[in-house]
Amino acid sequence: MTINKNKKTKGFTLIELMLVIAILGILAAVAIPQYGLYVRQSRYTEIKLAAEIVSNQLELCYELNQGAGPGNACNSVAPAAGPAVRGQATQAMLNRAANSSMVASVTLTAGAAPVVTVTPVTQDGILAADTYIVTGSVTNGGISDWGEGGVGCSKGYC
């Protein structure tokens, strides 16, 4: 009986294949949830942009009127007849801000400080309940800062 010492081994052993499958499984367990979060964060930027459109308009209104205008008019939506105060947000402007595949509605809440709430469309893992809310800090007749919050931010989309 002769032994051929020049014979080359071809292929992978079962242990090597199992090791590769285990490594791929671990990578998938970590990468897939992270990728899903990344996709939701990128889609949530459309929702944040809708709030930015309204907040920029509010800042302009405060600037033009050296404050909130008569009766905090900058913090509310203009009547249907048109803007009562220069730069005041109109319903048409809110509708344009909501003109996105990810945005269901944009609302402006009147009060001492402006509050813009964006409600998303349920899509791509983002739920309608994942609202985005920005609140303006009014100081010296102008808006000095915007604080962001809402359910979407608490989920890490901001």
Short mmCIF file of the C-alpha atoms (twelve columns), coordinates in Angstrom:
data_MODEL
# 
_entry.id   MODEL 
# 
loop_
_atom_site.group_PDB 
_atom_site.id 
_atom_site.type_symbol 
_atom_site.label_atom_id 
_atom_site.label_alt_id 
_atom_site.label_comp_id 
_atom_site.label_asym_id 
_atom_site.label_seq_id 
_atom_site.Cartn_x 
_atom_site.Cartn_y 
_atom_site.Cartn_z 
_atom_site.pdbx_PDB_model_num 
ATOM 1   C CA . MET A 1   0.000   0.000  0.000  1 
ATOM 2   C CA . THR A 2   1.430   3.345  -1.034 1 
ATOM 3   C CA . ILE A 3   0.553   6.733  0.388  1 
ATOM 4   C CA . ASN A 4   0.461   9.667  -1.989 1 
ATOM 5   C CA . LYS A 5   2.073   12.565 -0.127 1 
ATOM 6   C CA . ASN A 6   1.540   15.071 -2.966 1 
ATOM 7   C CA . LYS A 7   -2.264  14.915 -2.806 1 
ATOM 8   C CA . LYS A 8   -3.771  18.419 -2.208 1 
ATOM 9   C CA . THR A 9   -6.840  18.906 -0.055 1 
ATOM 10  C CA . LYS A 10  -9.691  20.741 -1.814 1 
ATOM 11  C CA . GLY A 11  -12.689 22.518 -0.291 1 
ATOM 12  C CA . PHE A 12  -13.609 23.589 3.217  1 
ATOM 13  C CA . THR A 13  -14.140 21.491 6.272  1 
ATOM 14  C CA . LEU A 14  -17.484 21.428 8.024  1 
ATOM 15  C CA . ILE A 15  -16.039 23.334 10.994 1 
ATOM 16  C CA . GLU A 16  -14.805 26.145 8.743  1 
ATOM 17  C CA . LEU A 17  -18.225 26.477 7.092  1 
ATOM 18  C CA . MET A 18  -20.014 26.498 10.452 1 
ATOM 19  C CA . LEU A 19  -17.641 29.187 11.719 1 
ATOM 20  C CA . VAL A 20  -18.361 31.412 8.705  1 
ATOM 21  C CA . ILE A 21  -22.122 30.942 9.145  1 
ATOM 22  C CA . ALA A 22  -21.872 31.823 12.845 1 
ATOM 23  C CA . ILE A 23  -19.910 34.997 12.083 1 
ATOM 24  C CA . LEU A 24  -22.447 36.025 9.428  1 
ATOM 25  C CA . GLY A 25  -25.282 35.386 11.880 1 
ATOM 26  C CA . ILE A 26  -23.693 37.612 14.521 1 
ATOM 27  C CA . LEU A 27  -23.075 40.379 11.986 1 
ATOM 28  C CA . ALA A 28  -26.668 40.168 10.760 1 
ATOM 29  C CA . ALA A 29  -28.018 40.318 14.310 1 
ATOM 30  C CA . VAL A 30  -26.150 43.583 14.882 1 
ATOM 31  C CA . ALA A 31  -26.247 45.197 11.433 1 
ATOM 32  C CA . ILE A 32  -29.894 44.720 10.456 1 
ATOM 33  C CA . PRO A 33  -31.406 46.612 13.437 1 
ATOM 34  C CA . GLN A 34  -28.830 49.395 13.037 1 
ATOM 35  C CA . TYR A 35  -29.606 49.662 9.338  1 
ATOM 36  C CA . GLY A 36  -33.331 49.907 10.117 1 
ATOM 37  C CA . LEU A 37  -32.677 52.767 12.554 1 
ATOM 38  C CA . TYR A 38  -30.498 54.495 9.960  1 
ATOM 39  C CA . VAL A 39  -33.300 54.275 7.370  1 
ATOM 40  C CA . ARG A 40  -35.873 55.663 9.826  1 
ATOM 41  C CA . GLN A 41  -33.548 58.529 10.801 1 
ATOM 42  C CA . SER A 42  -32.978 59.453 7.161  1 
ATOM 43  C CA . ARG A 43  -36.717 59.405 6.407  1 
ATOM 44  C CA . TYR A 44  -37.430 61.436 9.561  1 
ATOM 45  C CA . THR A 45  -35.406 64.327 8.126  1 
ATOM 46  C CA . GLU A 46  -38.384 65.081 5.847  1 
ATOM 47  C CA . ILE A 47  -40.528 65.457 8.951  1 
ATOM 48  C CA . LYS A 48  -37.956 67.747 10.571 1 
ATOM 49  C CA . LEU A 49  -37.756 69.823 7.393  1 
ATOM 50  C CA . ALA A 50  -41.511 70.468 7.508  1 
ATOM 51  C CA . ALA A 51  -41.120 71.908 11.022 1 
ATOM 52  C CA . GLU A 52  -38.147 73.972 9.892  1 
ATOM 53  C CA . ILE A 53  -40.211 75.626 7.153  1 
ATOM 54  C CA . VAL A 54  -42.775 76.810 9.703  1 
ATOM 55  C CA . SER A 55  -40.195 77.787 12.333 1 
ATOM 56  C CA . ASN A 56  -38.308 79.920 9.792  1 
ATOM 57  C CA . GLN A 57  -41.569 81.704 8.948  1 
ATOM 58  C CA . LEU A 58  -42.190 82.342 12.642 1 
ATOM 59  C CA . GLU A 59  -38.718 83.821 13.080 1 
ATOM 60  C CA . LEU A 60  -39.367 86.102 10.108 1 
ATOM 61  C CA . CYS A 61  -42.678 87.255 11.594 1 
ATOM 62  C CA . TYR A 62  -41.000 88.069 14.912 1 
ATOM 63  C CA . GLU A 63  -38.235 89.939 13.098 1 
ATOM 64  C CA . LEU A 64  -40.623 91.986 10.952 1 
ATOM 65  C CA . ASN A 65  -42.840 92.913 13.880 1 
ATOM 66  C CA . GLN A 66  -40.199 93.316 16.629 1 
ATOM 67  C CA . GLY A 67  -42.030 90.723 18.683 1 
ATOM 68  C CA . ALA A 68  -45.069 88.546 18.440 1 
ATOM 69  C CA . GLY A 69  -47.220 91.225 16.831 1 
ATOM 70  C CA . PRO A 70  -50.642 92.203 18.127 1 
ATOM 71  C CA . GLY A 71  -52.034 89.496 20.400 1 
ATOM 72  C CA . ASN A 72  -49.200 87.041 19.681 1 
ATOM 73  C CA . ALA A 73  -50.329 86.892 16.040 1 
ATOM 74  C CA . CYS A 74  -47.026 85.369 14.927 1 
ATOM 75  C CA . ASN A 75  -47.789 82.312 17.059 1 
ATOM 76  C CA . SER A 76  -51.049 81.609 15.255 1 
ATOM 77  C CA . VAL A 77  -52.214 80.904 11.731 1 
ATOM 78  C CA . ALA A 78  -53.508 83.890 9.779  1 
ATOM 79  C CA . PRO A 79  -57.240 84.091 9.108  1 
ATOM 80  C CA . ALA A 80  -58.510 82.829 5.754  1 
ATOM 81  C CA . ALA A 81  -58.622 86.393 4.376  1 
ATOM 82  C CA . GLY A 82  -54.825 86.559 4.543  1 
ATOM 83  C CA . PRO A 83  -52.028 87.552 6.879  1 
ATOM 84  C CA . ALA A 84  -53.125 90.038 9.516  1 
ATOM 85  C CA . VAL A 85  -49.501 90.627 10.498 1 
ATOM 86  C CA . ARG A 86  -46.491 90.866 8.194  1 
ATOM 87  C CA . GLY A 87  -44.816 87.484 7.842  1 
ATOM 88  C CA . GLN A 88  -47.548 85.617 9.693  1 
ATOM 89  C CA . ALA A 89  -47.916 81.934 8.836  1 
ATOM 90  C CA . THR A 90  -50.861 81.078 6.606  1 
ATOM 91  C CA . GLN A 91  -52.763 77.824 6.214  1 
ATOM 92  C CA . ALA A 92  -51.441 77.582 2.643  1 
ATOM 93  C CA . MET A 93  -47.885 77.745 3.998  1 
ATOM 94  C CA . LEU A 94  -48.650 74.977 6.507  1 
ATOM 95  C CA . ASN A 95  -50.077 72.910 3.655  1 
ATOM 96  C CA . ARG A 96  -46.884 73.444 1.623  1 
ATOM 97  C CA . ALA A 97  -44.807 72.374 4.619  1 
ATOM 98  C CA . ALA A 98  -46.907 69.212 4.829  1 
ATOM 99  C CA . ASN A 99  -46.424 68.506 1.109  1 
ATOM 100 C CA . SER A 100 -44.202 65.468 1.606  1 
ATOM 101 C CA . SER A 101 -44.683 61.742 1.322  1 
ATOM 102 C CA . MET A 102 -43.698 61.426 5.000  1 
ATOM 103 C CA . VAL A 103 -45.827 64.245 6.495  1 
ATOM 104 C CA . ALA A 104 -49.528 63.882 7.306  1 
ATOM 105 C CA . SER A 105 -50.023 67.328 8.871  1 
ATOM 106 C CA . VAL A 106 -48.271 70.369 10.310 1 
ATOM 107 C CA . THR A 107 -49.924 72.402 13.055 1 
ATOM 108 C CA . LEU A 108 -48.998 75.619 14.792 1 
ATOM 109 C CA . THR A 109 -50.265 76.050 18.353 1 
ATOM 110 C CA . ALA A 110 -50.866 79.579 19.572 1 
ATOM 111 C CA . GLY A 111 -49.518 80.634 22.947 1 
ATOM 112 C CA . ALA A 112 -46.776 82.609 24.648 1 
ATOM 113 C CA . ALA A 113 -44.205 80.521 22.760 1 
ATOM 114 C CA . PRO A 114 -44.758 79.039 19.301 1 
ATOM 115 C CA . VAL A 115 -45.169 75.255 19.103 1 
ATOM 116 C CA . VAL A 116 -44.965 73.462 15.750 1 
ATOM 117 C CA . THR A 117 -46.158 69.848 15.641 1 
ATOM 118 C CA . VAL A 118 -45.531 67.600 12.653 1 
ATOM 119 C CA . THR A 119 -47.463 64.341 12.388 1 
ATOM 120 C CA . PRO A 120 -45.828 61.782 10.086 1 
ATOM 121 C CA . VAL A 121 -47.428 59.277 7.755  1 
ATOM 122 C CA . THR A 122 -47.084 55.647 8.851  1 
ATOM 123 C CA . GLN A 123 -44.368 54.470 6.476  1 
ATOM 124 C CA . ASP A 124 -40.894 52.899 6.472  1 
ATOM 125 C CA . GLY A 125 -41.099 51.938 10.151 1 
ATOM 126 C CA . ILE A 126 -42.180 55.416 11.269 1 
ATOM 127 C CA . LEU A 127 -45.605 55.541 12.905 1 
ATOM 128 C CA . ALA A 128 -48.176 58.346 12.841 1 
ATOM 129 C CA . ALA A 129 -47.665 58.602 16.608 1 
ATOM 130 C CA . ASP A 130 -43.948 59.458 16.108 1 
ATOM 131 C CA . THR A 131 -44.631 63.196 16.180 1 
ATOM 132 C CA . TYR A 132 -41.959 65.851 15.930 1 
ATOM 133 C CA . ILE A 133 -42.479 68.947 18.083 1 
ATOM 134 C CA . VAL A 134 -40.399 72.120 18.128 1 
ATOM 135 C CA . THR A 135 -40.960 74.860 20.685 1 
ATOM 136 C CA . GLY A 136 -39.542 78.336 20.269 1 
ATOM 137 C CA . SER A 137 -37.963 80.263 23.126 1 
ATOM 138 C CA . VAL A 138 -39.142 83.859 22.902 1 
ATOM 139 C CA . THR A 139 -36.728 86.403 24.394 1 
ATOM 140 C CA . ASN A 140 -36.329 90.139 23.756 1 
ATOM 141 C CA . GLY A 141 -39.037 90.190 21.104 1 
ATOM 142 C CA . GLY A 142 -37.530 87.397 19.032 1 
ATOM 143 C CA . ILE A 143 -37.082 83.650 18.925 1 
ATOM 144 C CA . SER A 144 -33.684 82.796 20.352 1 
ATOM 145 C CA . ASP A 145 -33.755 79.011 20.246 1 
ATOM 146 C CA . TRP A 146 -35.838 76.034 19.168 1 
ATOM 147 C CA . GLY A 147 -36.170 72.981 21.399 1 
ATOM 148 C CA . GLU A 148 -37.016 69.730 19.689 1 
ATOM 149 C CA . GLY A 149 -38.944 66.830 21.130 1 
ATOM 150 C CA . GLY A 150 -41.782 64.453 20.518 1 
ATOM 151 C CA . VAL A 151 -42.158 60.706 20.288 1 
ATOM 152 C CA . GLY A 152 -39.884 60.457 17.238 1 
ATOM 153 C CA . CYS A 153 -37.016 62.122 19.092 1 
ATOM 154 C CA . SER A 154 -37.446 59.793 22.062 1 
ATOM 155 C CA . LYS A 155 -37.005 56.884 19.624 1 
ATOM 156 C CA . GLY A 156 -33.696 58.323 18.421 1 
ATOM 157 C CA . TYR A 157 -34.831 59.683 15.036 1 
ATOM 158 C CA . CYS A 158 -33.721 63.289 15.715 1 
# 
